[in-house]
PDB file of N, CA and C in Angstrom:
ATOM      1  N   MET J1011      -6.714   2.049   2.500  1.00  0.00           N
ATOM      2  CA  MET J1011      -7.256   2.887   2.730  1.00  0.00           C
ATOM      3  C   MET J1011      -5.906   4.238   2.912  1.00  0.00           C
ATOM      4  N   LEU J1012      -5.094   4.008   4.129  1.00  0.00           N
ATOM      5  CA  LEU J1012      -4.595   4.802   4.276  1.00  0.00           C
ATOM      6  C   LEU J1012      -3.461   5.131   3.138  1.00  0.00           C
ATOM      7  N   ALA J1013      -3.123   4.370   2.199  1.00  0.00           N
ATOM      8  CA  ALA J1013      -2.026   5.023   1.427  1.00  0.00           C
ATOM      9  C   ALA J1013      -2.649   5.570   0.314  1.00  0.00           C
ATOM     10  N   ASN J1014      -3.811   5.757   0.077  1.00  0.00           N
ATOM     11  CA  ASN J1014      -4.609   6.791  -0.841  1.00  0.00           C
ATOM     12  C   ASN J1014      -4.982   7.579  -0.578  1.00  0.00           C
ATOM     13  N   THR J1015      -3.779   8.392  -0.662  1.00  0.00           N
ATOM     14  CA  THR J1015      -3.508  10.025  -0.451  1.00  0.00           C
ATOM     15  C   THR J1015      -4.879  11.046  -1.126  1.00  0.00           C
ATOM     16  N   LYS J1016      -5.650  10.697  -1.566  1.00  0.00           N
ATOM     17  CA  LYS J1016      -7.017  11.741  -2.207  1.00  0.00           C
ATOM     18  C   LYS J1016      -8.257  11.175  -1.868  1.00  0.00           C
ATOM     19  N   ALA J1017      -8.022   9.981  -1.642  1.00  0.00           N
ATOM     20  CA  ALA J1017      -9.528   9.192  -0.477  1.00  0.00           C
ATOM     21  C   ALA J1017      -9.512   9.638   1.182  1.00  0.00           C
ATOM     22  N   PHE J1018      -8.169   9.979   1.381  1.00  0.00           N
ATOM     23  CA  PHE J1018      -7.573   9.554   3.237  1.00  0.00           C
ATOM     24  C   PHE J1018      -7.179  10.606   3.630  1.00  0.00           C
ATOM     25  N   ILE J1019      -7.760  11.617   4.256  1.00  0.00           N
ATOM     26  CA  ILE J1019      -7.382  12.868   5.126  1.00  0.00           C
ATOM     27  C   ILE J1019      -6.850  12.231   6.456  1.00  0.00           C
ATOM     28  N   SER J1020      -5.891  12.533   6.513  1.00  0.00           N
ATOM     29  CA  SER J1020      -4.892  12.109   7.421  1.00  0.00           C
ATOM     30  C   SER J1020      -5.060  13.055   8.498  1.00  0.00           C
ATOM     31  N   PRO J1021      -5.571  12.675   9.624  1.00  0.00           N
ATOM     32  CA  PRO J1021      -5.498  13.784  11.181  1.00  0.00           C
ATOM     33  C   PRO J1021      -4.283  14.050  11.193  1.00  0.00           C
ATOM     34  N   LEU J1022      -3.408  13.428  11.375  1.00  0.00           N
ATOM     35  CA  LEU J1022      -2.020  13.514  11.838  1.00  0.00           C
ATOM     36  C   LEU J1022      -1.129  14.806  10.941  1.00  0.00           C
ATOM     37  N   MET J1023      -1.514  14.476   9.943  1.00  0.00           N
ATOM     38  CA  MET J1023      -1.160  15.936   9.409  1.00  0.00           C
ATOM     39  C   MET J1023      -2.070  16.787   9.332  1.00  0.00           C
ATOM     40  N   HIS J1024      -3.519  16.960   9.553  1.00  0.00           N
ATOM     41  CA  HIS J1024      -3.719  17.953   9.826  1.00  0.00           C
ATOM     42  C   HIS J1024      -3.296  18.730  10.727  1.00  0.00           C
ATOM     43  N   LEU J1025      -2.892  17.815  12.108  1.00  0.00           N
ATOM     44  CA  LEU J1025      -2.234  18.491  13.314  1.00  0.00           C
ATOM     45  C   LEU J1025      -1.117  18.910  13.500  1.00  0.00           C
ATOM     46  N   LEU J1026      -0.008  18.138  12.402  1.00  0.00           N
ATOM     47  CA  LEU J1026       0.698  18.599  12.269  1.00  0.00           C
ATOM     48  C   LEU J1026       0.861  20.180  11.542  1.00  0.00           C
ATOM     49  N   ASN J1027       0.014  20.144  10.884  1.00  0.00           N
ATOM     50  CA  ASN J1027      -0.319  21.512   9.863  1.00  0.00           C
ATOM     51  C   ASN J1027      -0.482  22.933  10.727  1.00  0.00           C
ATOM     52  N   GLU J1028      -1.535  22.528  11.666  1.00  0.00           N
ATOM     53  CA  GLU J1028      -2.089  23.393  12.756  1.00  0.00           C
ATOM     54  C   GLU J1028      -0.894  24.198  13.542  1.00  0.00           C
ATOM     55  N   MET J1029      -0.430  22.706  14.112  1.00  0.00           N
ATOM     56  CA  MET J1029       0.385  23.114  15.091  1.00  0.00           C
ATOM     57  C   MET J1029       1.804  24.358  13.963  1.00  0.00           C
ATOM     58  N   ARG J1030       2.441  23.567  12.916  1.00  0.00           N
ATOM     59  CA  ARG J1030       3.303  24.533  12.129  1.00  0.00           C
ATOM     60  C   ARG J1030       2.739  26.256  12.085  1.00  0.00           C
ATOM     61  N   ALA J1031       1.404  26.202  12.090  1.00  0.00           N
ATOM     62  CA  ALA J1031       0.292  27.776  11.629  1.00  0.00           C
ATOM     63  C   ALA J1031       0.689  27.716  13.288  1.00  0.00           C
ATOM     64  N   ASP J1032       0.673  27.386  14.060  1.00  0.00           N
ATOM     65  CA  ASP J1032       0.882  27.936  15.800  1.00  0.00           C
ATOM     66  C   ASP J1032       2.142  28.191  15.696  1.00  0.00           C
ATOM     67  N   GLY J1033       3.129  28.202  14.889  1.00  0.00           N
ATOM     68  CA  GLY J1033       4.873  28.466  15.255  1.00  0.00           C
ATOM     69  C   GLY J1033       5.375  27.357  16.029  1.00  0.00           C
ATOM     70  N   HIS J1034       5.282  26.420  16.269  1.00  0.00           N
ATOM     71  CA  HIS J1034       5.662  24.828  16.331  1.00  0.00           C
ATOM     72  C   HIS J1034       6.801  24.563  15.506  1.00  0.00           C
ATOM     73  N   ASP J1035       7.632  24.210  16.074  1.00  0.00           N
ATOM     74  CA  ASP J1035       8.498  23.250  15.198  1.00  0.00           C
ATOM     75  C   ASP J1035       8.233  21.627  15.533  1.00  0.00           C
ATOM     76  N   VAL J1036       8.024  21.542  13.821  1.00  0.00           N
ATOM     77  CA  VAL J1036       7.448  20.370  13.719  1.00  0.00           C
ATOM     78  C   VAL J1036       8.063  19.727  12.755  1.00  0.00           C
ATOM     79  N   SER J1037       9.429  19.923  12.180  1.00  0.00           N
ATOM     80  CA  SER J1037       9.947  18.502  11.928  1.00  0.00           C
ATOM     81  C   SER J1037      10.638  17.428  11.383  1.00  0.00           C
ATOM     82  N   ALA J1038      10.461  17.134  12.726  1.00  0.00           N
ATOM     83  CA  ALA J1038      11.048  16.101  13.131  1.00  0.00           C
ATOM     84  C   ALA J1038       9.641  14.790  12.746  1.00  0.00           C
ATOM     85  N   PRO J1039       8.645  15.343  13.640  1.00  0.00           N
ATOM     86  CA  PRO J1039       6.946  14.712  13.710  1.00  0.00           C
ATOM     87  C   PRO J1039       6.790  14.723  12.467  1.00  0.00           C
ATOM     88  N   TRP J1040       6.904  15.523  11.054  1.00  0.00           N
ATOM     89  CA  TRP J1040       6.560  15.402   9.897  1.00  0.00           C
ATOM     90  C   TRP J1040       7.302  14.789   9.446  1.00  0.00           C
ATOM     91  N   ASP J1041       8.659  14.859   9.316  1.00  0.00           N
ATOM     92  CA  ASP J1041      10.000  13.706   8.424  1.00  0.00           C
ATOM     93  C   ASP J1041       9.319  12.567   8.898  1.00  0.00           C
ATOM     94  N   GLU J1042       8.916  11.961  10.180  1.00  0.00           N
ATOM     95  CA  GLU J1042       8.450  10.554  10.005  1.00  0.00           C
ATOM     96  C   GLU J1042       7.295  10.042   9.775  1.00  0.00           C
ATOM     97  N   PHE J1043       6.035  11.192   9.785  1.00  0.00           N
ATOM     98  CA  PHE J1043       4.710  10.772   9.104  1.00  0.00           C
ATOM     99  C   PHE J1043       4.986  10.789   7.540  1.00  0.00           C
ATOM    100  N   ILE J1044       5.847  11.490   6.941  1.00  0.00           N
ATOM    101  CA  ILE J1044       6.282  11.114   5.381  1.00  0.00           C
ATOM    102  C   ILE J1044       6.700  10.137   5.576  1.00  0.00           C
ATOM    103  N   ALA J1045       7.274   9.598   6.081  1.00  0.00           N
ATOM    104  CA  ALA J1045       8.198   8.184   6.130  1.00  0.00           C
ATOM    105  C   ALA J1045       7.441   7.107   5.996  1.00  0.00           C
ATOM    106  N   MET J1046       6.382   7.309   6.738  1.00  0.00           N
ATOM    107  CA  MET J1046       5.331   6.388   7.481  1.00  0.00           C
ATOM    108  C   MET J1046       4.563   5.977   6.169  1.00  0.00           C
ATOM    109  N   ARG J1047       4.112   7.312   5.889  1.00  0.00           N
ATOM    110  CA  ARG J1047       2.953   7.244   4.531  1.00  0.00           C
ATOM    111  C   ARG J1047       4.118   6.721   3.319  1.00  0.00           C
ATOM    112  N   GLU J1048       5.314   7.034   3.125  1.00  0.00           N
ATOM    113  CA  GLU J1048       5.552   6.536   2.084  1.00  0.00           C
ATOM    114  C   GLU J1048       5.812   4.871   2.057  1.00  0.00           C
ATOM    115  N   ALA J1049       5.668   4.417   3.350  1.00  0.00           N
ATOM    116  CA  ALA J1049       6.392   2.998   3.197  1.00  0.00           C
ATOM    117  C   ALA J1049       4.549   2.470   3.106  1.00  0.00           C
ATOM    118  N   LEU J1050       3.529   3.384   4.098  1.00  0.00           N
ATOM    119  CA  LEU J1050       2.436   2.095   3.317  1.00  0.00           C
ATOM    120  C   LEU J1050       2.108   2.354   2.262  1.00  0.00           C
ATOM    121  N   ILE J1051       2.473   3.429   1.519  1.00  0.00           N
ATOM    122  CA  ILE J1051       2.110   3.386  -0.252  1.00  0.00           C
ATOM    123  C   ILE J1051       2.679   1.960  -0.814  1.00  0.00           C
ATOM    124  N   SER J1052       4.591   2.024  -0.495  1.00  0.00           N
ATOM    125  CA  SER J1052       4.675   1.125  -0.815  1.00  0.00           C
ATOM    126  C   SER J1052       4.477  -0.512  -0.611  1.00  0.00           C
ATOM    127  N   ALA J1053       3.837  -0.096   0.659  1.00  0.00           N
ATOM    128  CA  ALA J1053       3.551  -1.545   1.294  1.00  0.00           C
ATOM    129  C   ALA J1053       2.052  -2.154   0.351  1.00  0.00           C
ATOM    130  N   ASP J1054       1.217  -0.752   0.242  1.00  0.00           N
ATOM    131  CA  ASP J1054      -0.422  -0.896  -0.677  1.00  0.00           C
ATOM    132  C   ASP J1054      -0.117  -1.418  -2.219  1.00  0.00           C
ATOM    133  N   LYS J1055       1.454  -1.228  -2.788  1.00  0.00           N
ATOM    134  CA  LYS J1055       1.597  -1.443  -4.247  1.00  0.00           C
ATOM    135  C   LYS J1055       2.168  -3.291  -3.864  1.00  0.00           C
ATOM    136  N   ALA J1056       2.705  -3.546  -3.323  1.00  0.00           N
ATOM    137  CA  ALA J1056       3.423  -4.630  -3.069  1.00  0.00           C
ATOM    138  C   ALA J1056       2.269  -5.781  -2.668  1.00  0.00           C
ATOM    139  N   LEU J1057       1.480  -5.086  -1.756  1.00  0.00           N
ATOM    140  CA  LEU J1057       0.108  -6.210  -1.638  1.00  0.00           C
ATOM    141  C   LEU J1057      -0.810  -6.129  -2.640  1.00  0.00           C
ATOM    142  N   GLU J1058      -1.036  -5.063  -3.566  1.00  0.00           N
ATOM    143  CA  GLU J1058      -1.730  -5.304  -4.990  1.00  0.00           C
ATOM    144  C   GLU J1058      -0.942  -6.223  -5.551  1.00  0.00           C
ATOM    145  N   LYS J1059      -0.047  -5.651  -6.153  1.00  0.00           N
ATOM    146  CA  LYS J1059       0.820  -6.777  -6.696  1.00  0.00           C
ATOM    147  C   LYS J1059       0.586  -8.259  -6.837  1.00  0.00           C
ATOM    148  N   ILE J1060       0.526  -8.976  -5.336  1.00  0.00           N
ATOM    149  CA  ILE J1060       0.483  -9.857  -5.134  1.00  0.00           C
ATOM    150  C   ILE J1060      -0.946 -10.857  -4.933  1.00  0.00           C
ATOM    151  N   TYR J1061      -1.591  -9.632  -4.542  1.00  0.00           N
ATOM    152  CA  TYR J1061      -3.039  -9.906  -5.051  1.00  0.00           C
ATOM    153  C   TYR J1061      -3.502 -10.106  -6.769  1.00  0.00           C
ATOM    154  N   MET J1062      -3.387  -9.296  -7.065  1.00  0.00           N
ATOM    155  CA  MET J1062      -3.016 -10.071  -8.407  1.00  0.00           C
ATOM    156  C   MET J1062      -2.333 -11.220  -9.200  1.00  0.00           C
ATOM    157  N   GLU J1063      -1.480 -11.355  -9.092  1.00  0.00           N
ATOM    158  CA  GLU J1063      -0.415 -12.742  -9.296  1.00  0.00           C
ATOM    159  C   GLU J1063      -1.083 -13.965  -8.646  1.00  0.00           C
ATOM    160  N   ALA J1064      -2.167 -13.325  -7.330  1.00  0.00           N
ATOM    161  CA  ALA J1064      -2.704 -14.697  -6.805  1.00  0.00           C
ATOM    162  C   ALA J1064      -4.574 -14.956  -7.532  1.00  0.00           C
ATOM    163  N   LEU J1065      -4.482 -13.783  -8.254  1.00  0.00           N
ATOM    164  CA  LEU J1065      -5.934 -13.571  -8.721  1.00  0.00           C
ATOM    165  C   LEU J1065      -5.459 -14.770 -10.278  1.00  0.00           C
ATOM    166  N   GLN J1066      -4.321 -14.352 -10.694  1.00  0.00           N
ATOM    167  CA  GLN J1066      -4.384 -14.881 -12.153  1.00  0.00           C
ATOM    168  C   GLN J1066      -3.602 -16.543 -12.311  1.00  0.00           C
ATOM    169  N   VAL J1067      -3.225 -16.802 -10.765  1.00  0.00           N
ATOM    170  CA  VAL J1067      -3.233 -17.890 -10.695  1.00  0.00           C
ATOM    171  C   VAL J1067      -4.198 -18.636 -10.267  1.00  0.00           C
ATOM    172  N   ASN J1068      -4.855 -18.228  -9.753  1.00  0.00           N
ATOM    173  CA  ASN J1068      -6.524 -18.968  -9.487  1.00  0.00           C
ATOM    174  C   ASN J1068      -7.287 -18.853 -10.628  1.00  0.00           C
ATOM    175  N   PHE J1069      -7.364 -18.183 -11.780  1.00  0.00           N
ATOM    176  CA  PHE J1069      -8.030 -18.395 -12.694  1.00  0.00           C
ATOM    177  C   PHE J1069      -7.247 -19.241 -13.670  1.00  0.00           C
ATOM    178  N   ARG J1070      -5.857 -19.332 -13.970  1.00  0.00           N
ATOM    179  CA  ARG J1070      -5.228 -20.444 -14.765  1.00  0.00           C
ATOM    180  C   ARG J1070      -5.284 -21.910 -14.099  1.00  0.00           C
ATOM    181  N   GLY J1071      -5.882 -21.938 -12.982  1.00  0.00           N
ATOM    182  CA  GLY J1071      -5.531 -22.971 -12.060  1.00  0.00           C
ATOM    183  C   GLY J1071      -3.854 -23.880 -12.095  1.00  0.00           C
ATOM    184  N   PRO J1072      -3.593 -24.856 -11.253  1.00  0.00           N
ATOM    185  CA  PRO J1072      -2.508 -25.067 -11.076  1.00  0.00           C
ATOM    186  C   PRO J1072      -1.464 -25.264 -12.301  1.00  0.00           C
ATOM    187  N   VAL J1073      -0.269 -24.681 -12.501  1.00  0.00           N
ATOM    188  CA  VAL J1073       0.942 -24.102 -13.139  1.00  0.00           C
ATOM    189  C   VAL J1073       1.009 -25.982 -13.270  1.00  0.00           C
ATOM    190  N   GLY J1074       1.680 -26.406 -14.813  1.00  0.00           N
ATOM    191  CA  GLY J1074       1.899 -27.289 -15.572  1.00  0.00           C
ATOM    192  C   GLY J1074       0.932 -28.618 -15.274  1.00  0.00           C
ATOM    193  N   ARG J1075      -0.549 -28.614 -15.096  1.00  0.00           N
ATOM    194  CA  ARG J1075      -1.611 -29.507 -15.115  1.00  0.00           C
ATOM    195  C   ARG J1075      -2.340 -29.065 -16.439  1.00  0.00           C
ATOM    196  N   GLY J1076      -2.275 -30.019 -17.232  1.00  0.00           N
ATOM    197  CA  GLY J1076      -3.257 -29.626 -18.369  1.00  0.00           C
ATOM    198  C   GLY J1076      -5.042 -29.491 -17.869  1.00  0.00           C
ATOM    199  N   SER J1077      -5.959 -29.487 -18.800  1.00  0.00           N
ATOM    200  CA  SER J1077      -6.838 -29.962 -18.767  1.00  0.00           C
ATOM    201  C   SER J1077      -7.818 -31.085 -17.803  1.00  0.00           C
ATOM    202  N   THR J1078      -7.163 -31.875 -17.866  1.00  0.00           N
ATOM    203  CA  THR J1078      -7.812 -33.538 -17.702  1.00  0.00           C
ATOM    204  C   THR J1078      -6.458 -33.686 -15.921  1.00  0.00           C
ATOM    205  N   GLY J1079      -5.364 -32.421 -15.915  1.00  0.00           N
ATOM    206  CA  GLY J1079      -5.481 -32.962 -14.597  1.00  0.00           C
ATOM    207  C   GLY J1079      -3.787 -33.848 -14.167  1.00  0.00           C
ATOM    208  N   GLU J1080      -3.467 -34.054 -15.850  1.00  0.00           N
ATOM    209  CA  GLU J1080      -2.378 -34.848 -16.065  1.00  0.00           C
ATOM    210  C   GLU J1080      -1.407 -33.944 -16.450  1.00  0.00           C
ATOM    211  N   LYS J1081      -0.293 -34.190 -16.001  1.00  0.00           N
ATOM    212  CA  LYS J1081       0.987 -33.137 -15.988  1.00  0.00           C
ATOM    213  C   LYS J1081       1.828 -33.082 -17.244  1.00  0.00           C
ATOM    214  N   ASN J1082       2.109 -32.035 -17.382  1.00  0.00           N
ATOM    215  CA  ASN J1082       2.439 -31.719 -19.107  1.00  0.00           C
ATOM    216  C   ASN J1082       3.960 -31.634 -18.927  1.00  0.00           C
ATOM    217  N   GLU J1083       4.660 -32.333 -19.866  1.00  0.00           N
ATOM    218  CA  GLU J1083       5.839 -32.854 -20.162  1.00  0.00           C
ATOM    219  C   GLU J1083       6.546 -32.104 -21.431  1.00  0.00           C
TER     220      GLU J1083
END
């Protein structure tokens, strides 16, 4: 959810934009916000990949076993 920049509007981003518009220097917190957002996006992609691989393993069944449950060699 947080990593989906189209579906999630960040209250922090909104606040930083308001403060910038009021003349405050928000460069340091803005950089930290961007770094955290990029980390969340990266983690979201990694977790999605793990999830998809887990689904494939569950769909195929145990590796190295035939339909009778005997070990393939």
